[in-house]
Amino acid sequence: MVATIVAEKPSAARAMAAALGGPKGQYQGVDYEITNLRGHLYEFVAPDKMVDPSLADKYQKWDLGNLPWDPDDLTWKRAPQQNVGDVIKNLRTAVQRGDEIVIATDLDPSGEGDLLFWEAIDELGFHGKRFSRMEFMDEAAASIQKAFTSRRPVKSMQDEGDYRKAMYRTQFDFLSMQWSRAATNMARSSGKDTVLRQGRLKSAMTQLVGDQLKAYNDYVKKPFFQNRFRDENDVMYTNPEEPRFDQKGQVPQQYVASPVVLDSKTMKQTAPPKLLDLAALSSMLVGKGVKAKFVLETYQKMYEAQVVSYPRTEDKTITPEQFNELAPLVDKIAAVVGVDTALLTHRTPRKTHVKPQGAHGANRPDRRCRPRWPRLSSGSV
């Protein structure tokens, strides 16, 4: 029995080969062969190419009268991406040889990794094979080895919730092309010869920006008067329920100076901020002249070298297991970033940051931490 392991990309295939002992061989008594995708190997064809010929003209022309589309008209036909012919050929050959096809793509919260795999299997027509799933948080050797020996049996493509979730999302994204056509038509009718790209995320962002711009343009500064309290340290306290008045003389003089009464005194604690995700990290660095694309490329290279954890996580916390892996490395991590270890007085899990739930866990250093790393530069990626 040969297990054909399908990785998401060449770098992941190399990591798996390093963990299992080579691109093909035997691990824990199971013969295996590793092959890989290269991201999405297939894409949807144009909408006019996935409808009945009698409807092609309607779906091709950018005319408001042709909207909205009927999703039932679409066949959801795919075609190979450009320059992936060799990847598809190698994948087909490897899958044909395998008795068990192992899904070893990333475990994305969006289900993207499952979609990458299943759309290729669907197009190549290999649904009759036996399937299983490797589930791993990172590409460390121990994680890959454990995932391989603990493969989860998979009944079929349609039984995989992550695939169905991702497929519905990608179909919705395709249907949102209608918004681009509608917005572009309206722009051109207003004399603007431009293509306005819209979609699931961009449309929401456009509305947020538009609403904020309208609020800014409509804002009229209006002075008001209100009772407030200023203490002996010149700290101003405002009660949001205090009424506001247009004139100073309208404010009721219902308060008089009186001694401040100390009701109680309690020691409060402020937890550290949430762990960073890539978006937050990029926003911090963009002000320093570092482009978001460079941040992603650099982080991706560091992830592949097992210096940091999975890049595109949506988690803001880590699991107890992940905490236990990192806790012994605290002093080494501090040395890398130049933090005095004497300041690291709290070394137990915080319930705000360590929780049993999660997928990949928040962005964090990986296990392979050493006191000195080569300095990164634009040439590093």
Short mmCIF file of C-alpha atoms in Angstrom, two decimals:
data_model
loop_
_atom_site.label_atom_id
_atom_site.label_comp_id
_atom_site.label_asym_id
_atom_site.label_seq_id
_atom_site.Cartn_x
_atom_site.Cartn_y
_atom_site.Cartn_z
CA MET A 1 0.00 0.00 0.00
CA VAL A 2 1.41 3.37 -1.09
CA ALA A 3 0.22 6.62 0.49
CA THR A 4 0.53 9.57 -1.90
CA ILE A 5 0.97 12.73 0.18
CA VAL A 6 -0.26 15.89 -1.58
CA ALA A 7 1.37 19.03 -0.16
CA GLU A 8 0.09 22.54 -0.86
CA LYS A 9 3.29 23.88 -2.44
CA PRO A 10 6.88 22.82 -3.21
CA SER A 11 8.32 24.27 0.02
CA ALA A 12 5.80 22.28 2.08
CA ALA A 13 6.69 19.13 0.13
CA ARG A 14 10.36 19.69 0.96
CA ALA A 15 9.55 20.09 4.66
CA MET A 16 7.57 16.84 4.62
CA ALA A 17 10.38 15.04 2.82
CA ALA A 18 12.83 16.23 5.46
CA ALA A 19 10.51 15.06 8.25
CA LEU A 20 9.71 11.62 6.81
CA GLY A 21 13.10 10.74 5.37
CA GLY A 22 12.89 11.72 1.71
CA PRO A 23 10.44 12.47 -1.13
CA LYS A 24 9.51 8.77 -1.16
CA GLY A 25 10.22 5.83 1.10
CA GLN A 26 8.74 4.20 4.16
CA TYR A 27 7.77 5.73 7.50
CA GLN A 28 6.46 3.72 10.45
CA GLY A 29 5.88 0.78 8.13
CA VAL A 30 3.90 2.76 5.52
CA ASP A 31 5.24 3.30 1.99
CA TYR A 32 4.73 6.88 0.87
CA GLU A 33 5.41 9.27 -2.00
CA ILE A 34 5.23 13.06 -1.74
CA THR A 35 3.86 15.27 -4.50
CA ASN A 36 2.59 18.84 -4.40
CA LEU A 37 0.21 21.42 -5.75
CA ARG A 38 1.31 24.97 -6.43
CA GLY A 39 -1.55 26.91 -4.96
CA HIS A 40 -4.71 26.86 -7.09
CA LEU A 41 -4.11 24.73 -10.17
CA TYR A 42 -7.54 25.55 -11.58
CA GLU A 43 -9.72 28.65 -11.84
CA PHE A 44 -13.28 29.38 -12.92
CA VAL A 45 -13.71 30.21 -16.60
CA ALA A 46 -15.42 33.46 -17.61
CA PRO A 47 -19.15 33.57 -16.76
CA ASP A 48 -20.19 33.49 -20.43
CA LYS A 49 -18.22 30.23 -20.80
CA MET A 50 -20.16 28.45 -18.05
CA VAL A 51 -23.72 29.07 -19.26
CA ASP A 52 -25.87 27.77 -22.09
CA PRO A 53 -24.83 29.35 -25.43
CA SER A 54 -28.20 31.09 -25.60
CA LEU A 55 -27.26 33.03 -22.44
CA ALA A 56 -23.62 33.74 -23.32
CA ASP A 57 -24.27 37.24 -24.66
CA LYS A 58 -26.13 38.24 -21.49
CA TYR A 59 -23.33 37.07 -19.22
CA GLN A 60 -20.59 38.59 -21.36
CA LYS A 61 -21.84 42.16 -21.73
CA TRP A 62 -21.44 44.68 -18.92
CA ASP A 63 -24.99 45.96 -19.01
CA LEU A 64 -27.09 46.75 -15.95
CA GLY A 65 -30.05 45.23 -17.74
CA ASN A 66 -28.34 41.84 -17.59
CA LEU A 67 -28.13 41.87 -13.80
CA PRO A 68 -28.63 40.11 -11.49
CA TRP A 69 -27.32 36.73 -12.60
CA ASP A 70 -29.09 33.49 -11.83
CA PRO A 71 -26.60 31.18 -10.04
CA ASP A 72 -28.52 28.19 -11.39
CA ASP A 73 -27.41 29.18 -14.90
CA LEU A 74 -23.74 28.59 -14.04
CA THR A 75 -21.99 25.24 -14.42
CA TRP A 76 -18.97 26.35 -12.33
CA LYS A 77 -16.63 25.06 -15.02
CA ARG A 78 -12.91 25.37 -14.29
CA ALA A 79 -9.80 25.56 -16.46
CA PRO A 80 -6.12 25.09 -15.59
CA GLN A 81 -4.21 28.15 -14.45
CA GLN A 82 -1.35 29.35 -16.62
CA ASN A 83 2.03 27.61 -16.36
CA VAL A 84 0.88 24.70 -14.19
CA GLY A 85 0.86 21.98 -16.84
CA ASP A 86 3.88 20.17 -15.40
CA VAL A 87 2.47 20.36 -11.87
CA ILE A 88 -0.83 18.83 -13.01
CA LYS A 89 1.00 16.11 -14.96
CA ASN A 90 3.15 15.16 -11.96
CA LEU A 91 0.14 15.23 -9.64
CA ARG A 92 -1.89 12.96 -11.94
CA THR A 93 0.95 10.45 -12.18
CA ALA A 94 1.56 10.39 -8.42
CA VAL A 95 -2.13 10.07 -7.55
CA GLN A 96 -2.56 7.23 -10.04
CA ARG A 97 0.23 5.31 -8.29
CA GLY A 98 -1.20 5.86 -4.81
CA ASP A 99 -3.54 3.50 -3.02
CA GLU A 100 -4.33 6.13 -0.39
CA ILE A 101 -4.32 9.85 -1.21
CA VAL A 102 -3.28 11.94 1.78
CA ILE A 103 -4.51 15.53 1.97
CA ALA A 104 -1.56 17.46 3.39
CA THR A 105 -2.52 21.03 2.51
CA ASP A 106 -2.69 23.79 5.12
CA LEU A 107 -5.47 23.78 7.71
CA ASP A 108 -6.88 27.23 6.98
CA PRO A 109 -9.84 28.61 8.96
CA SER A 110 -11.34 29.53 5.58
CA GLY A 111 -10.96 25.97 4.27
CA GLU A 112 -8.73 27.20 1.44
CA GLY A 113 -6.26 24.34 1.82
CA ASP A 114 -9.01 21.76 1.35
CA LEU A 115 -10.35 23.64 -1.67
CA LEU A 116 -6.92 23.61 -3.34
CA PHE A 117 -6.75 19.84 -3.01
CA TRP A 118 -10.30 18.88 -3.89
CA GLU A 119 -10.68 21.11 -6.94
CA ALA A 120 -7.61 19.37 -8.44
CA ILE A 121 -8.92 15.90 -7.53
CA ASP A 122 -12.33 16.82 -8.93
CA GLU A 123 -10.91 18.02 -12.25
CA LEU A 124 -8.62 14.99 -12.58
CA GLY A 125 -11.49 12.61 -11.77
CA PHE A 126 -9.94 10.66 -8.89
CA HIS A 127 -12.97 10.49 -6.58
CA GLY A 128 -12.84 6.70 -6.44
CA LYS A 129 -9.60 6.71 -4.45
CA ARG A 130 -9.19 6.17 -0.72
CA PHE A 131 -8.53 9.48 1.06
CA SER A 132 -7.16 10.60 4.42
CA ARG A 133 -6.23 13.92 6.04
CA MET A 134 -2.99 14.98 7.73
CA GLU A 135 -3.76 17.67 10.32
CA PHE A 136 -0.79 19.71 11.49
CA MET A 137 -0.31 23.16 13.02
CA ASP A 138 3.12 23.85 11.51
CA GLU A 139 5.80 22.29 9.35
CA ALA A 140 8.09 21.18 12.17
CA ALA A 141 9.28 17.59 11.72
CA ALA A 142 7.51 16.34 14.86
CA SER A 143 4.20 17.89 13.73
CA ILE A 144 4.43 16.32 10.27
CA GLN A 145 5.41 12.92 11.64
CA LYS A 146 2.54 12.91 14.11
CA ALA A 147 0.08 14.06 11.43
CA PHE A 148 1.18 11.26 9.10
CA THR A 149 0.84 8.50 11.69
CA SER A 150 -2.52 9.93 12.87
CA ARG A 151 -4.15 10.42 9.47
CA ARG A 152 -7.91 10.95 9.63
CA PRO A 153 -9.97 8.85 7.18
CA VAL A 154 -12.00 10.94 4.72
CA LYS A 155 -15.18 9.54 3.22
CA SER A 156 -15.65 11.94 0.30
CA MET A 157 -15.20 15.51 -0.87
CA GLN A 158 -18.77 16.50 0.01
CA ASP A 159 -18.37 15.10 3.53
CA GLU A 160 -15.59 17.59 4.29
CA GLY A 161 -17.05 20.71 5.88
CA ASP A 162 -13.93 22.80 5.24
CA TYR A 163 -14.14 22.09 1.51
CA ARG A 164 -17.83 22.96 1.34
CA LYS A 165 -17.28 26.16 3.30
CA ALA A 166 -14.46 27.24 0.99
CA MET A 167 -16.37 26.25 -2.14
CA TYR A 168 -19.43 28.29 -1.18
CA ARG A 169 -17.18 31.26 -0.43
CA THR A 170 -15.32 31.08 -3.74
CA GLN A 171 -18.60 30.77 -5.64
CA PHE A 172 -19.96 33.78 -3.76
CA ASP A 173 -16.79 35.71 -4.63
CA PHE A 174 -17.28 34.83 -8.29
CA LEU A 175 -20.89 36.02 -8.19
CA SER A 176 -19.74 39.31 -6.66
CA MET A 177 -18.28 40.18 -10.09
CA GLN A 178 -21.76 41.56 -10.68
CA TRP A 179 -21.00 44.36 -8.21
CA SER A 180 -17.96 45.40 -10.25
CA ARG A 181 -20.08 45.54 -13.38
CA ALA A 182 -22.82 47.54 -11.66
CA ALA A 183 -20.41 50.00 -10.04
CA THR A 184 -18.46 50.46 -13.28
CA ASN A 185 -21.64 51.12 -15.26
CA MET A 186 -22.80 53.72 -12.74
CA ALA A 187 -19.38 55.38 -12.74
CA ARG A 188 -19.34 55.60 -16.52
CA SER A 189 -22.85 57.02 -16.58
CA SER A 190 -21.45 59.77 -14.34
CA GLY A 191 -18.62 60.50 -16.77
CA LYS A 192 -15.91 58.44 -15.02
CA ASP A 193 -14.20 56.08 -17.47
CA THR A 194 -12.84 53.61 -14.95
CA VAL A 195 -13.32 50.05 -13.75
CA LEU A 196 -14.49 49.92 -10.13
CA ARG A 197 -13.52 46.57 -8.66
CA GLN A 198 -15.92 45.40 -5.99
CA GLY A 199 -16.31 42.22 -3.95
CA ARG A 200 -17.03 40.56 -0.64
CA LEU A 201 -14.32 42.51 1.23
CA LYS A 202 -13.65 45.50 -0.99
CA SER A 203 -17.30 46.56 -1.08
CA ALA A 204 -17.50 46.55 2.72
CA MET A 205 -14.26 48.56 2.92
CA THR A 206 -15.53 51.02 0.31
CA GLN A 207 -18.71 51.57 2.31
CA LEU A 208 -16.78 52.12 5.54
CA VAL A 209 -14.53 54.68 3.87
CA GLY A 210 -17.48 56.33 2.15
CA ASP A 211 -19.52 56.57 5.35
CA GLN A 212 -16.56 58.03 7.23
CA LEU A 213 -15.85 60.54 4.46
CA LYS A 214 -19.49 61.63 4.47
CA ALA A 215 -19.45 62.01 8.26
CA TYR A 216 -16.26 64.10 7.98
CA ASN A 217 -17.66 66.34 5.24
CA ASP A 218 -21.00 66.78 7.03
CA TYR A 219 -19.43 67.54 10.40
CA VAL A 220 -20.22 70.97 11.81
CA LYS A 221 -18.35 72.06 14.90
CA LYS A 222 -20.84 73.05 17.58
CA PRO A 223 -19.63 74.33 20.97
CA PHE A 224 -21.55 73.21 24.05
CA PHE A 225 -21.46 73.63 27.81
CA GLN A 226 -21.76 70.92 30.46
CA ASN A 227 -21.12 70.26 34.14
CA ARG A 228 -17.82 68.44 34.68
CA PHE A 229 -15.54 67.70 37.62
CA ARG A 230 -11.87 68.60 37.86
CA ASP A 231 -9.86 67.15 40.76
CA GLU A 232 -6.85 68.54 42.59
CA ASN A 233 -4.54 66.90 40.05
CA ASP A 234 -6.23 68.77 37.20
CA VAL A 235 -7.83 65.56 35.92
CA MET A 236 -11.16 66.21 34.20
CA TYR A 237 -14.03 63.75 34.74
CA THR A 238 -17.04 63.71 32.41
CA ASN A 239 -20.37 62.04 33.04
CA PRO A 240 -21.76 61.02 29.63
CA GLU A 241 -25.28 61.34 31.02
CA GLU A 242 -24.83 65.01 31.89
CA PRO A 243 -26.97 67.16 29.56
CA ARG A 244 -25.35 69.60 27.12
CA PHE A 245 -26.38 73.22 26.61
CA ASP A 246 -25.79 75.83 23.90
CA GLN A 247 -25.15 78.68 26.35
CA LYS A 248 -23.05 78.73 29.51
CA GLY A 249 -25.85 80.42 31.43
CA GLN A 250 -28.18 77.53 30.68
CA VAL A 251 -26.09 75.05 32.67
CA PRO A 252 -27.79 74.43 36.06
CA GLN A 253 -25.52 75.20 39.01
CA GLN A 254 -26.61 72.15 40.97
CA TYR A 255 -23.18 71.05 42.16
CA VAL A 256 -20.99 72.58 44.85
CA ALA A 257 -17.41 71.95 45.91
CA SER A 258 -17.12 69.15 48.44
CA PRO A 259 -14.44 66.83 49.84
CA VAL A 260 -13.66 63.75 47.77
CA VAL A 261 -14.70 60.55 49.53
CA LEU A 262 -12.55 57.46 49.02
CA ASP A 263 -15.03 54.58 48.82
CA SER A 264 -12.49 51.82 48.24
CA LYS A 265 -9.06 51.07 46.91
CA THR A 266 -8.36 48.06 44.68
CA MET A 267 -5.24 46.92 42.89
CA LYS A 268 -5.98 46.54 39.18
CA GLN A 269 -4.04 44.68 36.51
CA THR A 270 -3.78 45.34 32.80
CA ALA A 271 -3.13 42.31 30.63
CA PRO A 272 -0.68 42.63 27.73
CA PRO A 273 -2.22 43.40 24.33
CA LYS A 274 -3.41 40.62 22.07
CA LEU A 275 -0.86 38.76 20.00
CA LEU A 276 -0.24 40.24 16.57
CA ASP A 277 -1.60 38.94 13.31
CA LEU A 278 -0.06 39.76 9.94
CA ALA A 279 -2.44 42.66 9.33
CA ALA A 280 -1.55 44.30 12.66
CA LEU A 281 2.17 43.70 12.08
CA SER A 282 1.98 45.19 8.59
CA SER A 283 0.11 48.27 9.83
CA MET A 284 2.82 48.87 12.45
CA LEU A 285 5.61 48.60 9.88
CA VAL A 286 4.02 50.55 7.04
CA GLY A 287 4.67 53.77 8.95
CA LYS A 288 8.35 52.86 8.91
CA GLY A 289 8.37 52.54 5.14
CA VAL A 290 8.03 48.74 5.02
CA LYS A 291 5.46 47.58 2.48
CA ALA A 292 2.87 44.95 3.42
CA LYS A 293 3.94 42.72 0.53
CA PHE A 294 7.52 42.68 1.82
CA VAL A 295 6.30 41.83 5.33
CA LEU A 296 4.29 38.86 4.01
CA GLU A 297 7.13 37.61 1.80
CA THR A 298 9.64 37.88 4.65
CA TYR A 299 7.33 36.19 7.15
CA GLN A 300 6.57 33.41 4.66
CA LYS A 301 10.30 32.71 4.19
CA MET A 302 10.81 32.70 7.96
CA TYR A 303 7.88 30.29 8.34
CA GLU A 304 9.32 27.92 5.76
CA ALA A 305 12.60 28.02 7.71
CA GLN A 306 10.61 27.24 10.89
CA VAL A 307 11.62 30.50 12.55
CA VAL A 308 8.03 31.70 13.06
CA SER A 309 4.60 30.05 13.05
CA TYR A 310 1.96 29.82 10.30
CA PRO A 311 1.51 33.26 8.66
CA ARG A 312 -2.16 33.49 7.72
CA THR A 313 -3.66 32.46 11.04
CA GLU A 314 -6.76 34.20 12.37
CA ASP A 315 -6.06 33.12 15.96
CA LYS A 316 -5.20 35.73 18.59
CA THR A 317 -4.39 33.15 21.28
CA ILE A 318 -2.26 30.01 21.58
CA THR A 319 -3.12 26.61 23.03
CA PRO A 320 -1.67 25.23 26.28
CA GLU A 321 0.42 22.81 24.21
CA GLN A 322 1.88 25.67 22.17
CA PHE A 323 2.60 27.61 25.35
CA ASN A 324 4.40 24.64 26.86
CA GLU A 325 6.55 24.33 23.74
CA LEU A 326 7.60 27.99 23.87
CA ALA A 327 7.95 28.49 27.63
CA PRO A 328 11.42 26.86 27.87
CA LEU A 329 12.60 29.14 25.02
CA VAL A 330 11.61 32.45 26.63
CA ASP A 331 15.16 33.53 27.48
CA LYS A 332 16.42 32.61 24.00
CA ILE A 333 13.60 34.54 22.33
CA ALA A 334 14.32 37.54 24.56
CA ALA A 335 17.99 37.41 23.53
CA VAL A 336 17.04 37.48 19.84
CA VAL A 337 15.03 40.70 20.22
CA GLY A 338 17.24 42.29 22.89
CA VAL A 339 14.86 42.16 25.87
CA ASP A 340 16.28 42.00 29.40
CA THR A 341 15.16 38.62 30.78
CA ALA A 342 14.93 40.15 34.26
CA LEU A 343 11.82 41.98 33.02
CA LEU A 344 10.06 38.72 32.16
CA THR A 345 8.57 38.13 35.59
CA HIS A 346 5.29 36.51 34.46
CA ARG A 347 6.01 33.07 33.01
CA THR A 348 2.76 31.22 33.58
CA PRO A 349 -0.16 31.00 31.10
CA ARG A 350 -2.53 33.97 31.02
CA LYS A 351 -6.15 33.04 30.42
CA THR A 352 -6.41 36.03 28.07
CA HIS A 353 -3.71 34.64 25.80
CA VAL A 354 -3.68 30.85 26.32
CA LYS A 355 -6.90 28.99 25.49
CA PRO A 356 -7.62 25.42 24.39
CA GLN A 357 -9.47 26.58 21.27
CA GLY A 358 -7.72 27.47 18.03
CA ALA A 359 -6.35 26.23 14.74
CA HIS A 360 -2.79 27.29 13.97
CA GLY A 361 -2.43 29.50 17.01
CA ALA A 362 -1.44 33.16 16.97
CA ASN A 363 1.68 34.37 15.17
CA ARG A 364 4.68 33.59 17.35
CA PRO A 365 8.30 32.42 17.29
CA ASP A 366 8.83 28.78 16.40
CA ARG A 367 10.77 26.12 18.30
CA ARG A 368 13.91 26.65 16.23
CA CYS A 369 15.09 29.69 18.13
CA ARG A 370 18.76 30.44 18.51
CA PRO A 371 20.42 33.47 20.17
CA ARG A 372 21.55 35.06 16.91
CA TRP A 373 19.82 35.05 13.54
CA PRO A 374 21.28 36.59 10.36
CA ARG A 375 20.09 40.15 9.90
CA LEU A 376 17.22 40.44 7.43
CA SER A 377 17.53 42.79 4.47
CA SER A 378 15.71 43.42 1.22
CA GLY A 379 17.97 40.81 -0.35
CA SER A 380 16.88 38.17 2.15
CA VAL A 381 13.69 37.44 0.30
#
